[in-house]
Amino acid sequence: MKYIVLIEIYIVYLSRAQVFGDCLDEWTSYAGSCYALVDAPETWAGAAEICERFGGYLVEITSSDENDFVKRFVKARGNANVWTGGSDLLSAGHWRWLYSRDIITYFEWASGEPEMVSTDRCIQLWSEKAFSWDDTPCDDENAFVCETGTDGPDIVG
């Protein structure tokens, strides 16, 4: 319950934020996108829903440069595992981004990953492995990064 209240407060804050530069206050701009870290633990589906509620989506990392940025961004704000928008929920072993539905073509798996265990279906940035990618159960609770375009989220409220 405590986390739900914190998330609600965070969403209200983001929805009332001022626009500075290319992104809303509390969002960080990089290469045409805006990023926000939510450090209240949530399941993968719950994290995706929260990102959608304020006009974004779970981060979709499509290049080495973006991956390096997201790793620095997350590391500067804490040392917890973080959800991305990647999963193989539609077809085991076929990794896709949730928002765009694109097949994932860039990966930075940790050594020995993906394990392809039947319960490990969602991609997290694994703090213990320098934020390399890890397939893990979607019901785990992690912090998460939301992404949106630099025109900002379409927030109603």
mmCIF file of C-alpha atoms in Angstrom:
data_model
loop_
_atom_site.group_PDB
_atom_site.id
_atom_site.type_symbol
_atom_site.label_atom_id
_atom_site.label_comp_id
_atom_site.label_asym_id
_atom_site.label_seq_id
_atom_site.Cartn_x
_atom_site.Cartn_y
_atom_site.Cartn_z
ATOM 1 C CA MET A 1 0.000 0.000 0.000
ATOM 2 C CA LYS A 2 2.875 2.345 0.835
ATOM 3 C CA TYR A 3 4.287 1.934 -2.681
ATOM 4 C CA ILE A 4 0.921 2.633 -4.306
ATOM 5 C CA VAL A 5 0.648 5.915 -2.414
ATOM 6 C CA LEU A 6 4.215 6.872 -3.371
ATOM 7 C CA ILE A 7 3.552 6.046 -7.004
ATOM 8 C CA GLU A 8 0.312 8.053 -6.990
ATOM 9 C CA ILE A 9 2.142 11.053 -5.508
ATOM 10 C CA TYR A 10 4.894 10.705 -8.120
ATOM 11 C CA ILE A 11 2.351 10.552 -10.957
ATOM 12 C CA VAL A 12 0.494 13.614 -9.672
ATOM 13 C CA TYR A 13 3.817 15.450 -9.367
ATOM 14 C CA LEU A 14 4.818 14.516 -12.903
ATOM 15 C CA SER A 15 1.420 15.530 -14.245
ATOM 16 C CA ARG A 16 1.821 19.016 -12.780
ATOM 17 C CA ALA A 17 5.500 19.486 -13.647
ATOM 18 C CA GLN A 18 6.753 22.466 -15.585
ATOM 19 C CA VAL A 19 8.320 22.078 -18.999
ATOM 20 C CA PHE A 20 12.036 22.897 -19.053
ATOM 21 C CA GLY A 21 13.958 22.476 -22.290
ATOM 22 C CA ASP A 22 12.776 19.458 -24.215
ATOM 23 C CA CYS A 23 11.338 17.474 -21.291
ATOM 24 C CA LEU A 24 9.113 17.985 -18.293
ATOM 25 C CA ASP A 25 10.849 18.814 -15.037
ATOM 26 C CA GLU A 26 11.977 15.562 -13.359
ATOM 27 C CA TRP A 27 12.488 13.962 -16.792
ATOM 28 C CA THR A 28 15.898 13.812 -18.463
ATOM 29 C CA SER A 29 16.405 14.430 -22.176
ATOM 30 C CA TYR A 30 18.589 12.233 -24.364
ATOM 31 C CA ALA A 31 18.634 11.831 -28.165
ATOM 32 C CA GLY A 32 15.022 12.792 -28.808
ATOM 33 C CA SER A 33 13.453 11.058 -25.813
ATOM 34 C CA CYS A 34 12.701 11.916 -22.197
ATOM 35 C CA TYR A 35 13.389 9.491 -19.338
ATOM 36 C CA ALA A 36 12.100 9.264 -15.768
ATOM 37 C CA LEU A 37 13.169 6.779 -13.099
ATOM 38 C CA VAL A 38 10.477 5.526 -10.727
ATOM 39 C CA ASP A 39 12.186 3.871 -7.784
ATOM 40 C CA ALA A 40 9.060 2.404 -6.152
ATOM 41 C CA PRO A 41 9.197 -1.372 -6.809
ATOM 42 C CA GLU A 42 6.533 -2.684 -9.164
ATOM 43 C CA THR A 43 5.907 -5.775 -11.299
ATOM 44 C CA TRP A 44 6.697 -5.464 -15.001
ATOM 45 C CA ALA A 45 3.013 -5.114 -15.936
ATOM 46 C CA GLY A 46 2.412 -2.663 -13.094
ATOM 47 C CA ALA A 47 5.404 -0.582 -14.181
ATOM 48 C CA ALA A 48 4.146 -0.513 -17.771
ATOM 49 C CA GLU A 49 0.728 0.644 -16.579
ATOM 50 C CA ILE A 50 2.218 3.431 -14.478
ATOM 51 C CA CYS A 51 4.334 4.676 -17.387
ATOM 52 C CA GLU A 52 1.220 4.691 -19.597
ATOM 53 C CA ARG A 53 -0.736 6.636 -16.983
ATOM 54 C CA PHE A 54 1.541 9.608 -17.480
ATOM 55 C CA GLY A 55 1.946 9.321 -21.229
ATOM 56 C CA GLY A 56 5.078 7.209 -21.466
ATOM 57 C CA TYR A 57 6.145 3.605 -21.785
ATOM 58 C CA LEU A 58 8.774 1.315 -20.290
ATOM 59 C CA VAL A 59 12.142 2.229 -21.779
ATOM 60 C CA GLU A 60 13.014 0.675 -25.147
ATOM 61 C CA ILE A 61 16.788 0.535 -25.585
ATOM 62 C CA THR A 62 17.698 0.353 -29.262
ATOM 63 C CA SER A 63 21.418 1.141 -29.397
ATOM 64 C CA SER A 64 24.674 0.885 -27.505
ATOM 65 C CA ASP A 65 24.687 4.659 -26.980
ATOM 66 C CA GLU A 66 21.180 4.640 -25.520
ATOM 67 C CA ASN A 67 22.042 1.631 -23.351
ATOM 68 C CA ASP A 68 25.101 3.442 -21.974
ATOM 69 C CA PHE A 69 22.986 6.528 -21.260
ATOM 70 C CA VAL A 70 20.265 4.542 -19.457
ATOM 71 C CA LYS A 71 22.859 2.666 -17.381
ATOM 72 C CA ARG A 72 24.492 5.960 -16.295
ATOM 73 C CA PHE A 73 21.076 7.519 -15.656
ATOM 74 C CA VAL A 74 19.969 4.635 -13.423
ATOM 75 C CA LYS A 75 23.297 4.227 -11.631
ATOM 76 C CA ALA A 76 23.382 7.936 -10.727
ATOM 77 C CA ARG A 77 20.014 7.563 -8.995
ATOM 78 C CA GLY A 78 20.558 4.341 -7.078
ATOM 79 C CA ASN A 79 21.637 0.774 -7.359
ATOM 80 C CA ALA A 80 18.484 -1.280 -7.925
ATOM 81 C CA ASN A 81 17.388 -3.606 -10.700
ATOM 82 C CA VAL A 82 15.301 -1.723 -13.264
ATOM 83 C CA TRP A 83 12.637 -2.911 -15.707
ATOM 84 C CA THR A 84 12.876 -2.224 -19.430
ATOM 85 C CA GLY A 85 9.996 -2.679 -21.859
ATOM 86 C CA GLY A 86 11.429 -5.907 -23.278
ATOM 87 C CA SER A 87 9.873 -9.353 -22.958
ATOM 88 C CA ASP A 88 9.286 -12.621 -24.767
ATOM 89 C CA LEU A 89 5.732 -12.968 -23.454
ATOM 90 C CA LEU A 90 4.235 -13.325 -26.950
ATOM 91 C CA SER A 91 6.610 -16.100 -28.027
ATOM 92 C CA ALA A 92 9.323 -17.695 -25.881
ATOM 93 C CA GLY A 93 12.789 -16.710 -27.068
ATOM 94 C CA HIS A 94 11.502 -13.980 -29.402
ATOM 95 C CA TRP A 95 12.198 -10.724 -27.602
ATOM 96 C CA ARG A 96 10.043 -7.659 -28.372
ATOM 97 C CA TRP A 97 9.473 -4.194 -26.991
ATOM 98 C CA LEU A 98 6.079 -3.722 -25.346
ATOM 99 C CA TYR A 99 5.204 -0.240 -26.630
ATOM 100 C CA SER A 100 6.496 -0.309 -30.210
ATOM 101 C CA ARG A 101 6.049 -4.095 -30.614
ATOM 102 C CA ASP A 102 9.386 -4.062 -32.475
ATOM 103 C CA ILE A 103 11.596 -7.137 -32.436
ATOM 104 C CA ILE A 104 14.590 -6.370 -30.227
ATOM 105 C CA THR A 105 17.715 -6.281 -32.387
ATOM 106 C CA TYR A 106 20.162 -4.714 -29.917
ATOM 107 C CA PHE A 107 20.948 -6.651 -26.730
ATOM 108 C CA GLU A 108 23.429 -6.323 -23.894
ATOM 109 C CA TRP A 109 22.843 -9.555 -22.005
ATOM 110 C CA ALA A 110 24.843 -10.314 -18.875
ATOM 111 C CA SER A 111 27.127 -13.337 -19.176
ATOM 112 C CA GLY A 112 25.005 -16.506 -19.257
ATOM 113 C CA GLU A 113 21.822 -14.623 -20.153
ATOM 114 C CA PRO A 114 19.197 -15.081 -21.320
ATOM 115 C CA GLU A 115 18.738 -18.266 -19.343
ATOM 116 C CA MET A 116 15.551 -19.150 -21.205
ATOM 117 C CA VAL A 117 13.906 -20.445 -18.039
ATOM 118 C CA SER A 118 10.171 -20.691 -18.662
ATOM 119 C CA THR A 119 9.405 -18.172 -15.902
ATOM 120 C CA ASP A 120 12.043 -15.594 -16.932
ATOM 121 C CA ARG A 121 10.123 -13.604 -19.550
ATOM 122 C CA CYS A 122 10.866 -9.903 -18.893
ATOM 123 C CA ILE A 123 14.092 -7.900 -19.282
ATOM 124 C CA GLN A 124 15.617 -6.012 -16.377
ATOM 125 C CA LEU A 125 18.847 -4.068 -16.067
ATOM 126 C CA TRP A 126 20.641 -6.176 -13.476
ATOM 127 C CA SER A 127 22.432 -4.029 -10.891
ATOM 128 C CA GLU A 128 24.708 -6.881 -9.737
ATOM 129 C CA LYS A 129 26.066 -7.227 -13.288
ATOM 130 C CA ALA A 130 26.784 -3.549 -14.031
ATOM 131 C CA PHE A 131 23.223 -3.100 -15.345
ATOM 132 C CA SER A 132 23.645 -5.649 -18.121
ATOM 133 C CA TRP A 133 20.432 -7.274 -19.316
ATOM 134 C CA ASP A 134 18.815 -10.202 -17.531
ATOM 135 C CA ASP A 135 15.677 -12.206 -18.226
ATOM 136 C CA THR A 136 13.731 -12.541 -15.003
ATOM 137 C CA PRO A 137 10.181 -13.324 -13.828
ATOM 138 C CA CYS A 138 7.755 -10.536 -14.707
ATOM 139 C CA ASP A 139 6.208 -10.770 -11.234
ATOM 140 C CA ASP A 140 9.439 -9.628 -9.567
ATOM 141 C CA GLU A 141 9.218 -6.067 -8.272
ATOM 142 C CA ASN A 142 11.760 -3.562 -9.578
ATOM 143 C CA ALA A 143 12.265 0.133 -10.069
ATOM 144 C CA PHE A 144 11.661 1.155 -13.686
ATOM 145 C CA VAL A 145 12.471 3.737 -16.335
ATOM 146 C CA CYS A 146 9.706 5.388 -18.337
ATOM 147 C CA GLU A 147 10.411 6.937 -21.730
ATOM 148 C CA THR A 148 8.452 9.387 -23.863
ATOM 149 C CA GLY A 149 9.114 11.705 -26.794
ATOM 150 C CA THR A 150 10.615 15.142 -26.225
ATOM 151 C CA ASP A 151 7.234 16.701 -26.929
ATOM 152 C CA GLY A 152 6.379 15.347 -23.480
ATOM 153 C CA PRO A 153 3.793 12.955 -22.223
ATOM 154 C CA ASP A 154 0.131 13.476 -23.044
ATOM 155 C CA ILE A 155 -1.095 13.816 -19.481
ATOM 156 C CA VAL A 156 -4.737 14.316 -18.688
ATOM 157 C CA GLY A 157 -5.421 15.774 -15.279
#
